[in-house]
Amino acid sequence: MRLLFSVLLGVVVVACAGFPDENVDPTKNNKATYNKDLKECREDYPEQGSGVHYRQWIGCMKLKGWK
């Protein structure tokens, strides 16, 4: 049980560390646009118990121009 928890915690930390936060388009590089895009990605890829949704959100944000 501890091993599983440790692995899941490690995956979450690594996924969050690589989350895109800057847009290649300077006009979209603001908090409102970021929140809107992240909300859309969260709607497209709902949370899952395995944590795979973090990678899906990151991929979605990268498609929207966030790096």
Coordinates of C-alpha atoms in Angstrom, one line a residue, residues 13-44:
V13 CA 4.6 15.7 -8.6
V14 CA 6.3 15.0 -12.0
A15 CA 3.1 15.8 -13.9
C16 CA 2.6 19.1 -12.1
A17 CA 6.2 20.1 -12.5
G18 CA 5.9 19.9 -16.3
F19 CA 2.6 21.8 -16.6
P20 CA 2.7 24.5 -19.4
D21 CA 2.3 28.0 -18.1
E22 CA 3.4 30.3 -21.0
N23 CA 1.7 30.8 -24.4
V24 CA 3.6 31.2 -27.6
D25 CA 1.2 34.0 -28.6
P26 CA 1.9 37.0 -26.4
T27 CA -1.7 38.3 -26.7
K28 CA -2.9 35.1 -25.0
N29 CA -0.3 35.1 -22.3
N30 CA -2.6 36.1 -19.5
K31 CA -4.4 34.5 -16.5
A32 CA -7.9 34.7 -18.0
T33 CA -7.0 32.9 -21.2
Y34 CA -4.9 30.4 -19.3
N35 CA -7.9 29.6 -17.0
K36 CA -10.3 29.4 -19.9
D37 CA -8.0 27.0 -21.8
L38 CA -7.4 24.8 -18.8
K39 CA -11.1 24.7 -18.0
E40 CA -11.8 23.5 -21.6
C41 CA -9.1 20.8 -21.2
R42 CA -10.5 19.6 -17.9
E43 CA -14.0 19.3 -19.5
D44 CA -12.6 17.3 -22.4

